[in-house]
Amino acid sequence: MLGRGLLKDFPNPERIGCPGAEVLKKIASHQMPLSEAEKWLDHLGSCSPCYSDFKRFAEAHESRRRRTLLAAAAAILLALGITGWALLHVRNENLVADTAVLNLRDRSPARGGEPIPGEQPLEVSRAVKHLNVYLPLGSAEGPYEMRVTTTAGSAVFATNGVASLKDGVTSIQVVVDLSSASSGRYVLQVRRPNSEWNSYPLLLR
Ligand SMILES: [Zn+2]
């Protein structure tokens, strides 16, 4: 039963008859089927140098296994992090797509919603849920009424809000639902309560 490997693994002549480091390693790392390892178990129980080698190999195997688990856990966390970031990113984009800015600062209100020659109508998607309306320069803060009418003058949506001044811009944020209107030409109307409507041509997409 003497092999070269044994002598190399265990130069100590007292350990002749011991299974050898490779066998102990395989047992310790569960790489050897139990049926095969069985014949060494008695030896392990009675030979203290083999038992301490076995313990050392088992501990090394356990810490390798733990490192592998940690690496796997880190990989999962990283993947979750990326997924979370991607979800957040998509959500933010949806949020942005939900919101439209209508800039009235440089526009002159049109009587009856008739387009002013050379001026493009405001454009907004029917899917938009939030409007951020920049009121014309010099507009006062406070309550406003806002509505969207057909060019014939019937309202398809009406709401109100409170305008506030920030960074020199008087703006008003309103929640809108234009999903039931068909696309086409409309008129955005804005006024302070009990005042005349100011009208702006609006293209619903
Ligand atoms: Zn031994």
PDB file of N, CA and C and ligand atoms in Angstrom, residues 18 43 47 50, ligand 1:
ATOM      1  N   CYS A  18      -1.140   5.886   6.255  1.00  0.00           N
ATOM      2  CA  CYS A  18      -2.159   6.941   6.286  1.00  0.00           C
ATOM      3  C   CYS A  18      -2.680   7.152   4.860  1.00  0.00           C
ATOM      4  N   HIS A  43      -9.752   5.141  10.416  1.00  0.00           N
ATOM      5  CA  HIS A  43      -8.381   5.656  10.525  1.00  0.00           C
ATOM      6  C   HIS A  43      -8.381   7.100  11.014  1.00  0.00           C
ATOM      7  N   CYS A  47      -6.144   8.231  14.096  1.00  0.00           N
ATOM      8  CA  CYS A  47      -4.839   8.833  13.780  1.00  0.00           C
ATOM      9  C   CYS A  47      -4.945  10.343  13.931  1.00  0.00           C
ATOM     10  N   CYS A  50      -3.712  12.648  10.940  1.00  0.00           N
ATOM     11  CA  CYS A  50      -4.656  12.649   9.825  1.00  0.00           C
ATOM     12  C   CYS A  50      -5.902  13.451  10.180  1.00  0.00           C
TER      13      CYS A  50
HETATM   14 ZN    ZN B   1      -3.125   8.731   9.580  1.00  0.00          ZN
END
